[in-house]
Coordinates of C-alpha atoms in Angstrom, one line a residue:
M1 CA -55.6 34.9 13.8
D2 CA -52.0 36.1 14.3
D3 CA -49.4 35.8 11.6
I4 CA -47.0 32.9 12.1
I5 CA -44.2 33.7 9.6
H6 CA -41.4 36.0 10.7
L7 CA -37.9 36.9 9.8
L8 CA -35.0 35.4 11.7
P9 CA -32.6 37.7 13.5
D10 CA -29.3 38.1 11.8
S11 CA -27.5 36.3 14.6
V12 CA -29.6 33.2 14.2
A13 CA -29.4 33.3 10.4
N14 CA -25.6 33.5 10.7
Q15 CA -25.5 30.5 13.0
I16 CA -27.6 28.5 10.6
A17 CA -25.3 29.5 7.7
A18 CA -22.3 28.5 9.9
G19 CA -23.7 25.0 10.1
E20 CA -22.9 24.7 6.3
V21 CA -19.8 26.7 6.1
V22 CA -18.0 26.2 9.4
Q23 CA -18.1 22.5 10.3
R24 CA -14.8 22.3 12.2
P25 CA -11.5 24.3 12.7
S26 CA -10.2 23.2 9.4
S27 CA -13.1 25.0 7.7
I28 CA -12.0 28.3 9.2
I29 CA -8.5 27.8 7.9
K30 CA -9.7 27.0 4.5
E31 CA -11.9 30.1 4.3
M32 CA -9.5 32.6 5.7
V33 CA -6.4 31.3 3.8
E34 CA -8.4 31.5 0.6
N35 CA -9.3 35.1 1.4
S36 CA -5.6 35.9 2.0
I37 CA -4.8 34.4 -1.4
D38 CA -7.5 36.5 -3.0
A39 CA -5.9 39.5 -1.3
G40 CA -2.6 38.9 -3.1
A41 CA -0.7 37.6 -0.1
K42 CA 2.7 36.1 -0.8
N43 CA 3.5 35.0 2.7
I44 CA 0.9 33.3 4.9
Q45 CA 1.2 32.0 8.5
V46 CA -1.3 29.6 10.1
L47 CA -1.2 29.1 13.8
V48 CA -3.5 26.6 15.7
A49 CA -3.8 25.6 19.3
D50 CA -5.5 22.4 20.5
G51 CA -6.2 21.3 17.0
G52 CA -7.9 24.7 16.3
K53 CA -10.6 24.3 18.9
S54 CA -9.0 27.0 21.2
C55 CA -7.4 29.2 18.6
V56 CA -6.9 29.6 14.9
Q57 CA -4.8 32.5 13.6
V58 CA -4.1 33.4 10.0
I59 CA -1.6 36.2 9.2
D60 CA -0.9 37.4 5.7
D61 CA 0.9 40.3 3.9
G62 CA -1.9 41.0 1.4
K63 CA -3.4 44.3 0.5
G64 CA -5.4 44.7 3.7
M65 CA -8.6 46.5 4.2
S66 CA -9.8 50.0 5.1
E67 CA -11.8 50.7 8.2
T68 CA -15.1 50.6 6.4
D69 CA -14.2 47.4 4.5
A70 CA -13.1 45.7 7.7
R71 CA -16.4 46.5 9.3
L72 CA -18.5 45.4 6.3
A73 CA -16.5 42.2 5.8
F74 CA -18.4 40.6 8.7
E75 CA -21.8 41.4 7.3
R76 CA -23.7 38.6 5.6
H77 CA -23.4 38.4 1.9
A78 CA -20.9 41.3 1.8
T79 CA -18.4 40.6 -0.9
S80 CA -16.0 42.3 -3.4
K81 CA -16.0 39.3 -5.8
I82 CA -19.3 39.5 -7.6
R83 CA -21.7 42.3 -8.6
Q84 CA -24.5 40.4 -10.4
A85 CA -25.8 36.9 -10.8
S86 CA -23.9 36.3 -14.1
D87 CA -20.6 36.8 -12.3
L88 CA -21.2 33.4 -10.6
F89 CA -20.5 31.7 -14.0
N90 CA -17.2 33.4 -14.5
L91 CA -15.4 33.2 -11.2
T92 CA -11.6 33.5 -10.9
T93 CA -11.3 34.0 -7.1
M94 CA -11.5 31.5 -4.3
G95 CA -14.2 33.1 -2.2
F96 CA -17.2 35.0 -3.6
R97 CA -20.4 34.5 -1.5
G98 CA -19.5 36.6 1.5
E99 CA -20.7 34.0 4.0
A100 CA -17.5 32.8 5.6
L101 CA -16.5 35.7 7.9
A102 CA -20.1 36.3 8.9
S103 CA -20.6 32.6 9.7
I104 CA -17.3 32.4 11.6
A105 CA -18.1 35.5 13.7
A106 CA -21.5 34.0 14.6
V107 CA -20.0 31.0 16.4
A108 CA -16.6 32.2 17.7
Q109 CA -14.7 35.1 19.2
V110 CA -12.9 36.9 16.3
E111 CA -10.3 39.6 16.3
L112 CA -9.1 41.3 13.1
K113 CA -6.2 43.6 12.7
T114 CA -5.7 44.9 9.2
R115 CA -3.9 47.7 7.4
R116 CA -3.4 48.7 3.8
P117 CA 0.2 49.4 2.7
D118 CA -0.5 53.1 2.1
D119 CA -2.3 53.7 5.5
E120 CA -0.4 54.8 8.6
L121 CA -2.8 53.1 11.0
G122 CA -4.8 50.0 10.7
T123 CA -8.1 48.8 12.2
M124 CA -8.8 46.4 15.0
I125 CA -12.2 44.8 15.3
Q126 CA -13.4 42.4 18.0
I127 CA -16.6 40.4 17.4
A128 CA -18.2 37.6 19.4
G129 CA -21.5 35.9 18.4
S130 CA -22.1 38.4 15.6
K131 CA -21.9 41.3 18.0
I132 CA -19.3 44.1 17.6
E133 CA -17.5 44.4 21.0
K134 CA -14.7 46.8 20.0
Q135 CA -13.5 48.8 17.0
E136 CA -10.5 51.1 17.1
P137 CA -7.4 52.2 15.2
V138 CA -4.3 50.2 15.8
A139 CA -0.6 50.0 14.7
C140 CA -0.1 46.8 12.8
P141 CA 1.8 45.4 9.8
A142 CA 0.3 45.7 6.3
G143 CA -2.0 42.9 5.5
S144 CA -4.5 41.1 7.7
N145 CA -4.3 39.2 11.0
F146 CA -7.4 37.1 11.8
S147 CA -7.6 35.4 15.2
V148 CA -10.5 33.0 15.9
N149 CA -10.9 31.8 19.5
N150 CA -13.2 29.3 21.2
L151 CA -15.0 27.9 18.2
F152 CA -18.7 27.2 19.0
F153 CA -18.5 28.8 22.4
N154 CA -22.1 29.9 22.1
V155 CA -23.3 26.6 20.5
P156 CA -22.5 23.9 23.1
A157 CA -24.4 21.3 21.1
R158 CA -22.1 21.8 18.1
R159 CA -18.9 22.1 20.2
K160 CA -19.4 18.7 21.9
F161 CA -19.4 17.1 18.4
L162 CA -15.9 18.2 17.7
K163 CA -13.4 15.4 17.7
S164 CA -10.2 15.1 19.7
N165 CA -7.4 17.6 19.3
Q166 CA -5.5 15.0 17.3
T167 CA -8.3 14.3 14.9
E168 CA -9.1 18.0 14.4
L169 CA -5.4 18.7 13.7
T170 CA -5.3 16.0 11.1
N171 CA -8.2 17.7 9.3
V172 CA -6.4 21.0 9.6
V173 CA -3.3 19.5 8.0
A174 CA -5.4 17.9 5.2
D175 CA -7.1 21.2 4.3
F176 CA -3.8 23.1 4.6
Q177 CA -2.1 20.6 2.2
R178 CA -4.9 21.1 -0.4
I179 CA -4.4 24.8 -0.4
V180 CA -0.6 24.9 -0.5
L181 CA -0.4 22.3 -3.4
V182 CA -2.3 24.6 -5.7
H183 CA -0.5 27.8 -4.8
P184 CA 3.3 27.0 -5.0
D185 CA 4.0 30.7 -5.7
V186 CA 2.9 31.5 -2.1
S187 CA 5.1 30.9 1.0
F188 CA 3.2 29.1 3.8
T189 CA 4.0 28.2 7.4
L190 CA 1.9 26.1 9.8
Y191 CA 2.4 26.0 13.6
N192 CA 0.7 23.7 16.1
N193 CA 0.8 24.8 19.7
G194 CA 3.9 26.8 18.9
A195 CA 5.8 24.0 17.1
E196 CA 6.5 24.4 13.4
M197 CA 4.9 21.7 11.3
F198 CA 5.4 23.1 7.8
R199 CA 7.7 25.7 6.3
L200 CA 7.1 25.9 2.6
P201 CA 9.0 28.5 0.6
Q202 CA 7.9 29.6 -2.9
A203 CA 8.7 26.8 -5.3
T204 CA 7.6 24.9 -8.4
V205 CA 4.7 22.5 -8.3
R206 CA 7.0 19.4 -8.2
Q207 CA 9.1 20.9 -5.4
R208 CA 6.0 21.9 -3.4
I209 CA 4.8 18.3 -3.6
I210 CA 8.2 17.1 -2.4
D211 CA 8.3 19.7 0.4
V212 CA 4.8 18.5 1.6
F213 CA 5.1 14.8 1.3
G214 CA 8.8 14.1 1.6
K215 CA 11.8 13.5 -0.7
K216 CA 10.8 9.9 -1.4
M217 CA 7.9 11.2 -3.5
N218 CA 10.4 12.7 -6.0
A219 CA 11.4 9.3 -7.5
D220 CA 7.8 8.3 -8.1
L221 CA 6.5 11.3 -9.9
L222 CA 5.8 11.2 -13.7
P223 CA 4.9 14.5 -15.4
V224 CA 1.5 14.8 -17.2
E225 CA 1.1 17.6 -19.8
V226 CA -1.6 17.9 -22.4
E227 CA -3.6 20.7 -23.9
T228 CA -6.8 20.5 -25.9
S229 CA -9.6 22.8 -26.9
L230 CA -11.6 21.7 -23.8
V231 CA -9.0 21.5 -21.1
R232 CA -5.4 22.0 -20.3
L233 CA -4.1 19.3 -18.0
S234 CA -0.8 19.3 -16.1
G235 CA 0.6 17.8 -13.0
Y236 CA 2.1 14.4 -11.9
V237 CA 1.1 10.8 -11.4
A238 CA 3.0 8.1 -9.6
K239 CA 4.6 5.1 -11.0
P240 CA 2.6 1.9 -10.9
E241 CA 5.1 0.2 -8.6
S242 CA 4.4 2.8 -5.9
S243 CA 0.8 1.8 -5.5
K244 CA -0.5 1.1 -2.0
K245 CA -3.7 0.0 -0.4
K246 CA -3.9 3.0 2.0
G247 CA -2.3 6.4 2.2
A248 CA -2.2 7.3 -1.5
H249 CA -2.2 11.1 -2.1
Q250 CA -4.8 11.9 -4.7
Y251 CA -5.6 15.5 -5.6
F252 CA -7.6 17.2 -8.4
F253 CA -7.5 20.9 -8.9
V254 CA -9.4 23.0 -11.3
N255 CA -8.6 26.7 -12.0
G256 CA -6.6 26.9 -8.8
R257 CA -9.3 25.2 -6.6
Y258 CA -9.3 21.8 -5.0
M259 CA -12.1 19.5 -5.9
R260 CA -13.4 16.0 -5.4
H261 CA -14.5 14.1 -8.5
P262 CA -15.1 10.4 -8.4
Y263 CA -15.8 10.3 -12.1
F264 CA -12.4 11.7 -13.0
H265 CA -10.8 9.4 -10.4
S266 CA -12.1 6.4 -12.3
A267 CA -10.4 7.8 -15.4
V268 CA -7.0 7.7 -13.7
M269 CA -7.6 4.3 -12.2
K270 CA -8.7 3.0 -15.7
A271 CA -5.3 4.1 -17.0
Y272 CA -3.6 1.9 -14.4
E273 CA -5.8 -1.1 -15.1
N274 CA -3.8 -4.4 -15.0
M275 CA -0.7 -2.5 -13.9
I276 CA -1.4 -2.4 -10.1
P277 CA -2.9 -5.0 -7.8
A278 CA -6.6 -5.0 -7.3
G279 CA -7.7 -2.8 -4.4
E280 CA -4.6 -0.6 -4.5
H281 CA -4.3 3.0 -5.4
V282 CA -1.6 5.4 -6.7
S283 CA -0.9 9.0 -5.9
Y284 CA -1.7 11.8 -8.4
F285 CA -1.6 15.6 -8.4
L286 CA -3.5 16.8 -11.5
Y287 CA -4.3 20.4 -12.4
F288 CA -7.2 21.3 -14.8
S289 CA -7.4 24.6 -16.5
V290 CA -10.8 25.2 -18.2
D291 CA -13.0 28.0 -19.2
A292 CA -14.5 29.5 -16.1
S293 CA -17.9 29.6 -17.7
S294 CA -17.9 25.8 -18.4
I295 CA -17.9 24.8 -14.7
D296 CA -20.1 25.6 -11.7
V297 CA -18.4 25.9 -8.3
N298 CA -21.5 27.0 -6.5
V299 CA -23.2 23.6 -6.1
H300 CA -21.9 22.9 -2.6
P301 CA -21.2 25.2 0.4
T302 CA -17.6 24.1 0.7
K303 CA -17.0 24.5 -3.0
T304 CA -15.3 21.1 -3.3
E305 CA -17.8 19.5 -5.6
I306 CA -17.7 21.1 -9.1
K307 CA -19.9 20.5 -12.0
F308 CA -18.4 20.3 -15.6
D309 CA -20.3 20.9 -18.8
N310 CA -18.1 18.4 -20.7
E311 CA -17.3 15.7 -18.2
Q312 CA -17.2 12.7 -20.6
P313 CA -14.7 14.3 -23.2
I314 CA -12.5 15.5 -20.3
W315 CA -12.7 11.9 -18.8
Q316 CA -11.3 10.5 -22.1
V317 CA -8.6 13.2 -22.3
L318 CA -7.5 12.5 -18.7
S319 CA -7.4 8.7 -19.1
A320 CA -5.4 9.0 -22.4
A321 CA -3.0 11.5 -21.0
V322 CA -2.2 9.3 -17.9
K323 CA -1.8 6.2 -20.1
E324 CA 0.6 8.1 -22.4
T325 CA 2.6 9.3 -19.4
I326 CA 2.9 5.8 -18.0
G327 CA 4.0 4.4 -21.3
Q328 CA 6.4 7.2 -22.0
F329 CA 8.3 7.4 -18.7
C330 CA 8.0 3.9 -17.2
N331 CA 10.9 1.7 -18.3
V332 CA 9.1 -1.2 -19.8
P333 CA 11.4 -3.8 -21.6
L334 CA 10.5 -3.9 -25.2
I335 CA 11.9 -5.8 -28.3
D336 CA 12.7 -3.5 -31.2
F337 CA 12.2 -5.4 -34.5
D338 CA 12.9 -2.4 -36.7
I339 CA 16.7 -2.9 -36.7
E340 CA 19.2 -3.9 -39.4
G341 CA 20.2 -7.5 -39.5
K342 CA 18.9 -10.2 -37.3
P343 CA 17.8 -9.5 -33.8
D344 CA 20.0 -10.9 -31.1
I345 CA 17.5 -13.5 -30.0
P346 CA 18.5 -17.2 -29.6
V347 CA 16.6 -19.4 -32.1
M348 CA 15.9 -23.1 -32.0
G349 CA 18.1 -25.3 -34.1
A350 CA 16.6 -26.7 -37.4
V351 CA 14.9 -29.9 -36.5
N352 CA 12.1 -31.6 -38.3
S353 CA 10.1 -32.5 -35.1
I354 CA 10.5 -32.8 -31.4
P355 CA 10.4 -36.4 -30.2
R356 CA 7.6 -37.0 -27.8
Q357 CA 8.5 -38.4 -24.4
P358 CA 5.9 -41.0 -23.5
K359 CA 4.6 -41.1 -19.9
L360 CA 4.9 -44.7 -18.8
G361 CA 2.8 -45.7 -15.8
A362 CA 3.9 -48.3 -13.2
P363 CA 1.2 -51.0 -13.2
T364 CA 2.4 -52.4 -9.8
Y365 CA 2.5 -49.0 -8.1
N366 CA 0.1 -48.7 -5.1
P367 CA -0.2 -45.1 -3.8
F368 CA -1.5 -46.4 -0.5
E369 CA 1.5 -48.5 0.6
S370 CA 3.4 -47.3 3.6
T371 CA 6.0 -45.4 1.5
S372 CA 3.3 -43.2 0.1
R373 CA 1.9 -42.1 3.5
T374 CA 4.7 -39.9 4.7
R375 CA 2.5 -36.8 4.4
Y376 CA -0.1 -38.1 6.9
T377 CA 0.4 -38.2 10.6
P378 CA 0.6 -41.6 12.4
S379 CA -2.7 -42.9 13.7
S380 CA -4.4 -40.5 11.3
G381 CA -8.1 -41.1 10.7
W382 CA -7.5 -41.0 6.9
E383 CA -5.0 -43.9 7.2
K384 CA -7.4 -46.0 9.1
L385 CA -9.8 -45.6 6.2
Y386 CA -7.0 -46.3 3.7
D387 CA -6.0 -49.5 5.7
K388 CA -9.6 -50.7 5.7
Y389 CA -9.6 -50.9 1.9
T390 CA -5.9 -51.5 0.9
A391 CA -6.3 -55.2 1.4
S392 CA -9.3 -55.3 -1.0
M393 CA -7.4 -53.2 -3.5
S394 CA -4.2 -55.2 -3.5
D395 CA -5.7 -58.1 -5.4
K396 CA -7.7 -55.8 -7.7
P397 CA -5.2 -53.5 -9.3
E398 CA -7.5 -52.7 -12.1
K399 CA -9.6 -50.7 -9.6
S400 CA -6.8 -48.8 -8.0
S401 CA -7.4 -45.9 -10.4
A402 CA -11.0 -45.6 -9.3
F403 CA -9.9 -45.4 -5.6
Q404 CA -7.3 -42.8 -6.6
G405 CA -10.1 -40.8 -8.2
L406 CA -12.0 -40.7 -4.9
A407 CA -8.9 -39.6 -3.1
D408 CA -8.5 -36.8 -5.6
V409 CA -12.0 -35.6 -4.9
V410 CA -11.2 -35.1 -1.2
S411 CA -7.7 -33.7 -1.7
G412 CA -8.4 -31.6 -4.8
G413 CA -11.1 -29.4 -3.3
L414 CA -14.1 -31.4 -4.5
E415 CA -13.6 -30.2 -8.0
L416 CA -13.7 -33.6 -9.7
Q417 CA -16.6 -35.8 -10.4
V418 CA -16.1 -39.5 -9.8
K419 CA -18.2 -42.0 -11.7
D420 CA -18.6 -45.7 -11.4
V421 CA -17.0 -45.9 -7.9
P422 CA -17.0 -49.6 -6.9
E423 CA -19.5 -50.6 -4.3
E424 CA -16.9 -51.9 -2.0
L425 CA -15.3 -48.5 -1.8
N426 CA -18.3 -46.8 -0.3
L427 CA -17.3 -45.3 3.0
Q428 CA -19.6 -46.5 5.7
Q429 CA -21.5 -43.5 7.2
S430 CA -21.7 -45.2 10.6
I431 CA -17.9 -45.4 10.9
W432 CA -17.5 -41.8 9.8
N433 CA -20.1 -40.5 12.3
E434 CA -18.7 -42.6 15.1
R435 CA -15.2 -41.1 14.6
F436 CA -16.3 -37.5 14.1
A437 CA -19.6 -37.3 15.8
D438 CA -18.8 -34.0 17.6
G439 CA -17.1 -32.5 14.6
G440 CA -13.7 -32.9 16.3
M441 CA -13.9 -29.4 17.7
P442 CA -15.8 -29.1 21.0
S443 CA -16.6 -25.5 22.0
G444 CA -13.6 -23.6 23.1
S445 CA -11.1 -26.3 22.3
F446 CA -9.6 -28.3 19.4
D447 CA -9.0 -32.0 19.0
A448 CA -5.5 -32.5 17.6
T449 CA -6.2 -36.1 16.6
V450 CA -8.6 -34.9 13.9
P451 CA -7.0 -35.7 10.5
K452 CA -6.2 -32.6 8.4
F453 CA -4.2 -31.6 5.4
Q454 CA -3.2 -28.4 3.6
Y455 CA -4.7 -27.6 0.2
K456 CA -2.8 -25.3 -2.3
G457 CA -0.9 -23.6 0.5
K458 CA -4.0 -21.6 1.4
Y459 CA -6.6 -23.8 3.1
I460 CA -6.5 -26.3 5.9
V461 CA -9.0 -29.1 5.3
L462 CA -10.4 -31.3 8.1
P463 CA -13.6 -33.2 8.8
N464 CA -16.5 -31.8 10.7
G465 CA -19.7 -33.3 12.1
A466 CA -21.7 -31.6 9.3
G467 CA -19.2 -32.3 6.5
I468 CA -15.7 -30.9 5.5
M469 CA -14.3 -27.7 7.0
L470 CA -12.1 -25.5 5.0
V471 CA -10.1 -22.9 7.0
N472 CA -8.3 -19.9 5.4
Q473 CA -4.9 -20.1 7.0
H474 CA -3.9 -16.5 6.6
R475 CA -7.2 -15.1 7.9
A476 CA -7.1 -17.6 10.8
H477 CA -3.7 -16.3 11.8
V478 CA -4.8 -12.7 11.5
R479 CA -7.6 -13.3 14.0
V480 CA -5.2 -15.0 16.4
L481 CA -2.5 -12.3 16.1
F482 CA -5.1 -9.5 16.4
E483 CA -6.3 -10.8 19.8
Q484 CA -2.7 -11.3 20.9
N485 CA -1.9 -7.7 19.9
M486 CA -4.9 -6.3 21.7
R487 CA -3.8 -8.1 24.9
C488 CA -0.3 -6.6 24.5
L489 CA -1.8 -3.1 24.1
K490 CA -3.7 -3.5 27.4
S491 CA -0.7 -5.0 29.3
H492 CA 2.2 -3.3 27.5
D493 CA 4.3 -6.5 28.0
R494 CA 5.0 -7.6 24.5
P495 CA 8.7 -8.5 24.1
S496 CA 10.8 -6.3 21.8
Q497 CA 13.7 -7.5 19.7
K498 CA 16.5 -4.9 19.7
E499 CA 18.0 -4.0 16.4
L500 CA 21.8 -4.3 16.0
F501 CA 21.8 -1.5 13.5
P502 CA 18.8 0.8 14.1
S503 CA 17.1 2.0 10.9
V504 CA 15.7 5.5 10.4
V505 CA 12.2 6.1 9.1
Q506 CA 11.0 9.4 7.7
F507 CA 7.4 10.4 8.3
E508 CA 5.3 13.2 6.8
P509 CA 4.2 16.0 9.2
S510 CA 0.6 14.7 9.3
E511 CA 2.0 11.2 10.2
C512 CA 4.2 12.7 12.9
V513 CA 1.1 14.2 14.5
M514 CA -0.6 10.8 14.6
L515 CA 2.5 9.0 15.6
E516 CA 3.1 11.2 18.7
S517 CA -0.4 10.6 19.9
L518 CA -0.1 6.8 19.4
L519 CA 3.5 6.3 20.4
D520 CA 2.6 4.6 23.7
D521 CA 0.4 2.1 21.9
I522 CA 2.9 1.4 19.2
C523 CA 5.6 0.8 21.8
G524 CA 3.1 -1.5 23.6
L525 CA 3.1 -3.6 20.4
G526 CA 6.8 -4.2 20.7
F527 CA 8.3 -1.3 18.8
D528 CA 11.1 0.9 20.2
L529 CA 11.1 4.3 18.5
S530 CA 13.2 7.4 19.2
N531 CA 12.4 10.9 17.8
L532 CA 15.4 12.3 16.0
G533 CA 13.6 15.5 14.9
G534 CA 12.5 16.7 11.5
G535 CA 10.0 13.9 11.1
S536 CA 12.8 11.2 11.5
Y537 CA 12.5 8.3 13.9
S538 CA 15.0 5.7 14.8
V539 CA 13.7 2.1 15.0
N540 CA 15.7 0.6 17.9
G541 CA 13.5 -2.4 18.4
I542 CA 10.7 -4.3 16.7
P543 CA 8.2 -7.0 17.9
S544 CA 9.9 -10.3 18.3
D545 CA 7.8 -12.3 15.9
I546 CA 7.7 -10.1 12.7
E547 CA 11.1 -11.1 11.2
G548 CA 11.2 -10.5 7.4
V549 CA 8.5 -7.8 7.4
D550 CA 9.3 -4.4 5.9
V551 CA 9.2 -2.3 9.1
E552 CA 9.1 1.1 7.4
K553 CA 6.2 0.1 5.3
L554 CA 4.5 -1.5 8.3
L555 CA 4.7 1.7 10.3
H556 CA 3.4 3.8 7.5
D557 CA 0.5 1.3 7.0
M558 CA -0.4 1.3 10.7
L559 CA -0.6 5.1 10.7
S560 CA -2.6 5.1 7.5
S561 CA -5.1 2.7 8.9
V562 CA -5.6 4.9 11.9
Q563 CA -6.0 8.0 9.8
S564 CA -8.6 6.4 7.6
E565 CA -10.7 5.6 10.7
M566 CA -10.7 9.4 11.6
S567 CA -11.9 8.5 15.1
D568 CA -11.0 10.0 18.4
V569 CA -11.9 6.8 20.3
R570 CA -8.7 5.3 21.6
K571 CA -10.1 1.8 21.3
D572 CA -10.7 2.2 17.6
A573 CA -7.2 3.5 17.1
Q574 CA -5.7 0.6 19.0
E575 CA -7.8 -1.9 17.0
A576 CA -6.6 -0.3 13.7
L577 CA -2.9 -0.7 14.9
A578 CA -3.4 -4.3 16.1
L579 CA -5.2 -5.3 12.9
T580 CA -2.6 -3.8 10.6
L581 CA 0.2 -5.5 12.5
A582 CA -1.6 -8.8 12.4
E583 CA -2.2 -8.6 8.7
K584 CA 1.4 -7.9 8.0
S585 CA 2.7 -10.5 10.4
A586 CA 0.4 -13.4 9.5
I587 CA 1.4 -16.4 7.5
V588 CA 1.1 -15.7 3.8
Y589 CA -0.7 -17.7 1.2
G590 CA 1.4 -20.5 -0.2
Q591 CA 3.4 -21.1 3.0
V592 CA 3.6 -24.8 3.7
L593 CA 2.5 -25.8 7.2
T594 CA 3.5 -28.9 9.0
T595 CA 0.8 -31.0 10.8
I596 CA 1.9 -29.6 14.2
E597 CA 1.8 -26.0 12.8
M598 CA -1.8 -26.6 11.5
E599 CA -2.8 -28.0 14.9
H600 CA -1.4 -25.1 16.8
L601 CA -3.1 -22.6 14.5
L602 CA -6.5 -24.3 14.7
R603 CA -6.2 -24.6 18.4
D604 CA -5.4 -20.9 18.8
L605 CA -8.2 -20.0 16.4
F606 CA -10.9 -21.8 18.2
A607 CA -9.8 -20.4 21.5
T608 CA -10.4 -16.8 20.3
K609 CA -13.6 -14.9 21.0
M610 CA -14.8 -14.8 17.3
P611 CA -13.1 -17.6 15.3
A612 CA -15.6 -17.3 12.4
R613 CA -14.5 -13.9 11.1
T614 CA -11.5 -11.6 11.0
P615 CA -11.7 -8.3 12.9
D616 CA -12.7 -6.5 9.6
G617 CA -15.5 -9.0 8.9
K618 CA -13.9 -11.4 6.4
L619 CA -14.9 -15.1 6.6
I620 CA -12.3 -17.4 8.1
Y621 CA -13.7 -20.8 7.5
T622 CA -16.7 -22.5 5.8
I623 CA -18.2 -26.0 6.0
V624 CA -19.0 -28.1 2.9
E625 CA -22.0 -30.2 4.0
D626 CA -22.3 -33.9 3.4
S627 CA -25.2 -33.3 1.0
Y628 CA -22.7 -31.7 -1.4
F629 CA -20.7 -35.0 -1.5
E630 CA -23.8 -37.1 -2.0
N631 CA -24.6 -35.2 -5.2
F632 CA -21.6 -36.8 -6.8
F633 CA -22.9 -40.3 -6.2

């Protein structure tokens, strides 16, 4: 029988390795920029075209390579970083495995021009699909110039899974930001299709953060600095009042390397406990410096997941350091009792006791007289029920409190238990069923004559054929506005209200990329934006029905919602925009609604395609069945 096990060709093995190392154009930038940093470069240029799918170019002024090194650099597992296995546990460089260049050359067309400062001529190498096509001397600047074209040109199955140019560019910017934040001593430039996106000169860590994310970040940063025998921690965290639901910038770096670490993230969030609203996050930029032998960076191909030997003690140091920073730099009003003399606090005058003010009831007061019905609509179903029993109550004032208790059960959210309800107050089920047999809400329509009231400024309560329906007014309005926004996006006919004094909104470079691709959709929602250059946009008009909304925050939230989706499907991006605008424009909890407003809202809700849930799946209404009421009796 023939042998069945054989060695894979190098070209196939490199393509398999590329599946782990090279996932998208941003992976190429990460690997090659890290190599440039290891080469001692102080000025690095990154140029991309079509989100990196057509071309990625990285130019540096590092120490370059000789002709032999340039050729060997594309061989698998060729590296200058490690000599033996023990070196893996004492790494001080970014790259070390020698897989990146070999993997990139296996799935793209690569050209390298490199020269050492002391050499007169450099070397030019062209590789496509792991095959050397050309190698010759060339005149070029000192350093290295890598050009990667047509990623996955020989692996169509992989190329078709690349996202849109916009999405790939967003990933490029994300990986670029992670690198530049940890190397403020290096100057970086990023170009997209010939347009400059970032120009970052050498700076301090704080200034680099400001250069990347905008000047507004400066006012929110609080410095963190602590040194222990286990770890030296430095960096910045944001003030609690700057928290946001989406779009927070959260970065961990260890020994000059970006990492993801959910456990350490929980330490930071623990420090902000009870200081920020639930579900919101704050930005942080934290740099760990630990003994290289106490971490393992070789647990994941992308080297972003790092294992620590002393995670729990470092967690405690991190949480304590962040808490100390917040307490030290946040202006929390305090009362200092360690002062001479009496504190300047008003004190109550000397009195023996405070007289109690008795609450006197009005024995003749009847809450169901005409003067007490002003909050109900005329011909309301509730009033008919009240009228039915008012006569019997007028000559039995001692039982009025019992009837009031029953009313409290209905209007108080069914939270009270009523005992000893008189028999004559039992509501006849036949009368109830006759009035609300169809639930008051035929399919696709809403009966405005159904009695309803608002509870705690949050719920609309009304009868239903199966019991009592409670509608969350904010979520109901979100569903209505969402479908209106989607119709406007398709027709682009939503009216825009012009601003008498246009405001200027500053966006980050990554947001500008997203904004340009979605500008038509944003304008279709009623916004009128003009590009002023440098990431600044003039807001000349806003949707006509969002008065009182913070427009700048709304625009940032809309872009954040689209970025979090990370989808190239235009419909998904439109839905994210429409949902964010609906959530920010919907009526808020606590807003008092008139009967007519409740009727309009319910009519619009039950005319939508999916009235039961919001676009993001939250429940809009629920029904408390009659059996729940019967348990009280």
